GROMACS .gro file of C-alpha atoms in nm:
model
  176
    1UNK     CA    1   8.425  -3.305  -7.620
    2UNK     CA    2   8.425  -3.606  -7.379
    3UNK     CA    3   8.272  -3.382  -7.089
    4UNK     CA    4   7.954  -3.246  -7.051
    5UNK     CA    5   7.928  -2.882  -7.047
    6UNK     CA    6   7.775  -2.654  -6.778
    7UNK     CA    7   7.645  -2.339  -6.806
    8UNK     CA    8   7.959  -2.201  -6.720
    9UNK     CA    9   8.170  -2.309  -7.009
   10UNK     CA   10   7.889  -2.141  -7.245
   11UNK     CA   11   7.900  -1.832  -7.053
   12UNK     CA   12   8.299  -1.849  -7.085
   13UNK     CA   13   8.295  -1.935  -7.430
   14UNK     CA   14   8.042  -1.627  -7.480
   15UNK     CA   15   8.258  -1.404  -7.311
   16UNK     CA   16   8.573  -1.497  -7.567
   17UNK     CA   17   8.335  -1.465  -7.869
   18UNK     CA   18   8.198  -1.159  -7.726
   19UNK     CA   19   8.541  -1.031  -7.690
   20UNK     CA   20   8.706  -1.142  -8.057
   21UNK     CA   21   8.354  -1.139  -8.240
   22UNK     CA   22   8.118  -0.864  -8.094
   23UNK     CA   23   7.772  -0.914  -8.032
   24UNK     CA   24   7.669  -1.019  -8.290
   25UNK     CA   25   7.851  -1.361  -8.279
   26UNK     CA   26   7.644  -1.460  -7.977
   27UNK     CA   27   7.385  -1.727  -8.115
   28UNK     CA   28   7.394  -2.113  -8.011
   29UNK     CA   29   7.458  -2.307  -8.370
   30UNK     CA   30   7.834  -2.117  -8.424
   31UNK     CA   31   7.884  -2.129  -8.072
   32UNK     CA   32   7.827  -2.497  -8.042
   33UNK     CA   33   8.059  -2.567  -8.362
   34UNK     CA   34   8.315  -2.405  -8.209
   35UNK     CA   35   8.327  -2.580  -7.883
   36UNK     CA   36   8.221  -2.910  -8.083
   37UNK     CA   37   7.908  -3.021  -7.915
   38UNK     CA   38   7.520  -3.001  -8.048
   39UNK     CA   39   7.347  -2.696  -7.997
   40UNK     CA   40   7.098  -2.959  -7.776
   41UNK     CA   41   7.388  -2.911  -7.497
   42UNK     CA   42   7.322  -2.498  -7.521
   43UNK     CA   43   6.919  -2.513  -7.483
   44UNK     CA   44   6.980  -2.802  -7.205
   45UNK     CA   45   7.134  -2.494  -7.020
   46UNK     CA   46   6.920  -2.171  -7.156
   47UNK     CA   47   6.599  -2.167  -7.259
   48UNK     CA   48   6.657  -1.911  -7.523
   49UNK     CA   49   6.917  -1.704  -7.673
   50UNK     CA   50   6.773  -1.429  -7.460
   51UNK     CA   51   6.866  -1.627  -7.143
   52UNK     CA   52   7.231  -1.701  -7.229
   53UNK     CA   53   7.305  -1.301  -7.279
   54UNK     CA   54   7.155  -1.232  -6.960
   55UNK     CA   55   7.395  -1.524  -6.808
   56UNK     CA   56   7.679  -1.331  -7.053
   57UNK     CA   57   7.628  -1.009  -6.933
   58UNK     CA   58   7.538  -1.116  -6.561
   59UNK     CA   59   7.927  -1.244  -6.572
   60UNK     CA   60   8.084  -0.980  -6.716
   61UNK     CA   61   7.955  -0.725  -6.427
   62UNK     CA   62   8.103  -1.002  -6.205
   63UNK     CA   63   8.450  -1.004  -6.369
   64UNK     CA   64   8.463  -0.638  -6.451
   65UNK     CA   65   8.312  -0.521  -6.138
   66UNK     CA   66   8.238  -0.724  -5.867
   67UNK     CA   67   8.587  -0.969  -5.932
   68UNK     CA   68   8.830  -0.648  -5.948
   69UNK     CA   69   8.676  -0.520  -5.656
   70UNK     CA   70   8.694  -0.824  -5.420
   71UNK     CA   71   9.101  -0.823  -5.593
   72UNK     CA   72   9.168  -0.502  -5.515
   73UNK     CA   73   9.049  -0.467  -5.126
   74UNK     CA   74   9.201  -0.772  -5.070
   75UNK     CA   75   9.549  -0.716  -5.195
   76UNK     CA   76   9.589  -0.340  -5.143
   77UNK     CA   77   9.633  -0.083  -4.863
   78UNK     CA   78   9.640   0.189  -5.177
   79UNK     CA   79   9.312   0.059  -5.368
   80UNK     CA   80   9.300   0.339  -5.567
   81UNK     CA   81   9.612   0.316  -5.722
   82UNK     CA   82   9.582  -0.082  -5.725
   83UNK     CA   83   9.241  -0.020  -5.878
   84UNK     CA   84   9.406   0.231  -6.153
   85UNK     CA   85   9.664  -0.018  -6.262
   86UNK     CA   86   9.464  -0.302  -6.287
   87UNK     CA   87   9.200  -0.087  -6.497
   88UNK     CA   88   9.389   0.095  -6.720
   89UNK     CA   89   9.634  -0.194  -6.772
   90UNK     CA   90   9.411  -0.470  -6.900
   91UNK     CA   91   9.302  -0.569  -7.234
   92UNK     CA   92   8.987  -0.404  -7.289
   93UNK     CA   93   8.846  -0.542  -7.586
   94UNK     CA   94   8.540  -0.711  -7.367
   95UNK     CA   95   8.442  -0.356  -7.246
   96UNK     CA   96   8.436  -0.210  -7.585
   97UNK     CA   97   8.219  -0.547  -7.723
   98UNK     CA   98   7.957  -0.480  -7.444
   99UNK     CA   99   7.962  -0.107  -7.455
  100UNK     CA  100   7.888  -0.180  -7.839
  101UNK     CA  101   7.608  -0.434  -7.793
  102UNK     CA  102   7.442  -0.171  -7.565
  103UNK     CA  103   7.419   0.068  -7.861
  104UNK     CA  104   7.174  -0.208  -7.970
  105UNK     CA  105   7.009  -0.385  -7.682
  106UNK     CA  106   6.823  -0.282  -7.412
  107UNK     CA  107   6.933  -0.552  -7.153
  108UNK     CA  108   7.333  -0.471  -7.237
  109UNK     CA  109   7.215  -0.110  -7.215
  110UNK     CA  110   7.110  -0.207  -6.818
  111UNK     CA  111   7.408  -0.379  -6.802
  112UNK     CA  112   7.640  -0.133  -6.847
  113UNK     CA  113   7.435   0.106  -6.657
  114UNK     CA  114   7.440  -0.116  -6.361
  115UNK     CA  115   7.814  -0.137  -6.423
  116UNK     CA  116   7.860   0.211  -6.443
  117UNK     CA  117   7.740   0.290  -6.131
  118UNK     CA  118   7.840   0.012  -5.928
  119UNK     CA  119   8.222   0.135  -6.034
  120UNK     CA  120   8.143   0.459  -6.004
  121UNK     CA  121   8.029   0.447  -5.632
  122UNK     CA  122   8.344   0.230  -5.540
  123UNK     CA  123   8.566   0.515  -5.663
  124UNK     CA  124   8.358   0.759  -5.467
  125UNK     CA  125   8.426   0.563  -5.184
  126UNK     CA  126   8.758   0.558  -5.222
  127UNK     CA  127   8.821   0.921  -5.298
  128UNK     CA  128   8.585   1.000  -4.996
  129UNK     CA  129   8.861   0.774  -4.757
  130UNK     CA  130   9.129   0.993  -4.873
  131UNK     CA  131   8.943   1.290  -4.701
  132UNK     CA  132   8.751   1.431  -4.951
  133UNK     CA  133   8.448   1.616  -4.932
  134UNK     CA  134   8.161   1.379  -5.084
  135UNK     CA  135   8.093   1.675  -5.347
  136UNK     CA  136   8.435   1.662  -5.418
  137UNK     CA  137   8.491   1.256  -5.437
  138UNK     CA  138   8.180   1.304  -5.669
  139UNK     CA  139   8.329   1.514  -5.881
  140UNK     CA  140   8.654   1.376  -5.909
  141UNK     CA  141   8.501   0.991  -5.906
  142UNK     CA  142   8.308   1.081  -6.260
  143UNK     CA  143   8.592   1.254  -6.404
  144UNK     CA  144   8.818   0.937  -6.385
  145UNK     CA  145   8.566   0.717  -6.490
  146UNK     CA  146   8.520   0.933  -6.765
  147UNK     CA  147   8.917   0.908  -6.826
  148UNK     CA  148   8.865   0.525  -6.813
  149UNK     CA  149   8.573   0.536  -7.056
  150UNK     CA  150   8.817   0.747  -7.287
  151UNK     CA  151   9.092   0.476  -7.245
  152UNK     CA  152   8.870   0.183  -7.287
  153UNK     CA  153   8.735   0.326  -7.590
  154UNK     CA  154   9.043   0.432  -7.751
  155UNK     CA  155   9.309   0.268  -7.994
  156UNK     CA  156   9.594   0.035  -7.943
  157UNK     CA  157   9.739  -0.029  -7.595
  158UNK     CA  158   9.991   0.200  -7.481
  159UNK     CA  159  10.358   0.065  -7.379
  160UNK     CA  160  10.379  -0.017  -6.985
  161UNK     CA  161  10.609   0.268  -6.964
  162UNK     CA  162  10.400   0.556  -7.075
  163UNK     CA  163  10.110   0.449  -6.974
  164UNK     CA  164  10.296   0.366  -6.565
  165UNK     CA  165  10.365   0.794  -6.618
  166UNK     CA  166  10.053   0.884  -6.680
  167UNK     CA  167   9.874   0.695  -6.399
  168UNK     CA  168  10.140   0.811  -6.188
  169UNK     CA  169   9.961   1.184  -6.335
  170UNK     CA  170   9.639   1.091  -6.276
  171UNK     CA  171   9.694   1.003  -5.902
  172UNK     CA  172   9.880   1.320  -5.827
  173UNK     CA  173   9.606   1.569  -6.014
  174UNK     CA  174   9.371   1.333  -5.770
  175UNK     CA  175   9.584   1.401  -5.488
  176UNK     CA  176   9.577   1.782  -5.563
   0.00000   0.00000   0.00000
């Protein structure tokens, strides 16, 4: 590379590997071959391999929460169902890689947490400015995250089509 690479990049890079690789993959001699600098340039940036999966999973609560949130309220007067879509229709193979590494590491295990709640929360507040009862937003905010947890988790993507009907289904047994 003719550039030198920030922090950023490595975090990026992590993210990909992450994604395609799992966990596992995550260490600073494979990760430097593959963007074709030292591994010099990744402890100029982190002091340990410790320090760049904290800076991994520091940006994927970002992108998965904080990113999608800051999308949806901004493009949406129906956040829910913008928040639905864009949830249930992305690829999803970074969630499953973290959810995995937190099977196996206490600081992706307090990532996902964190995660967790943070989305969690933002559904309840949703639900609960659609009129429902905070017991009730509650309720009905764990049961779809527990639907997306399902999805996330699950096989192969479903076609646009089937999976557009059964959103649609999900909002109206929310609605109910």
């Amino acid at each position: 590379m003719t550039e030198q690479l920030s922090a950023g990049d490595w975090t990026k890079e992590g993210l990909k590997v992450l994604a395609k690789s799992g966990f596992t993959a995550l260490k600073a001699d494979p990760l430097a071959k593959a963007m074709g600098v030292s591994r010099g340039s990744f402890y100029w940036h982190f002091a340990d391999l410790a320090a760049f999966h904290a800076a991994v999973l520091k940006r994927w609560r970002e992108i998965a929460a904080e990113q999608i949130i800051a999308d949806v309220e901004a493009a949406s007067d129906e956040p829910l169902k913008m928040l639905l879509r864009r949830s249930f229709g992305a690829r999803l193979d970074l969630e499953r890689a973290v959810r995995n590494w937190a099977a196996f590491d206490a600081a992706a295990q307090g990532a996902v947490r964190a995660i967790d709640r943070r989305r969690l929360d933002y559904i309840e507040e949703l639900l609960g400015t659609r009129g429902l009862t905070p017991a009730t937003a509650q309720a009905r905010a764990q049961i779809l995250y527990w639907t997306f947890l399902g999805f996330a988790l699950s096989g192969p993507p479903l076609p646009a089509a089937r999976l557009q009907a059964l959103l649609d289904e999900l909002l109206a047994m929310l609605a109910a």
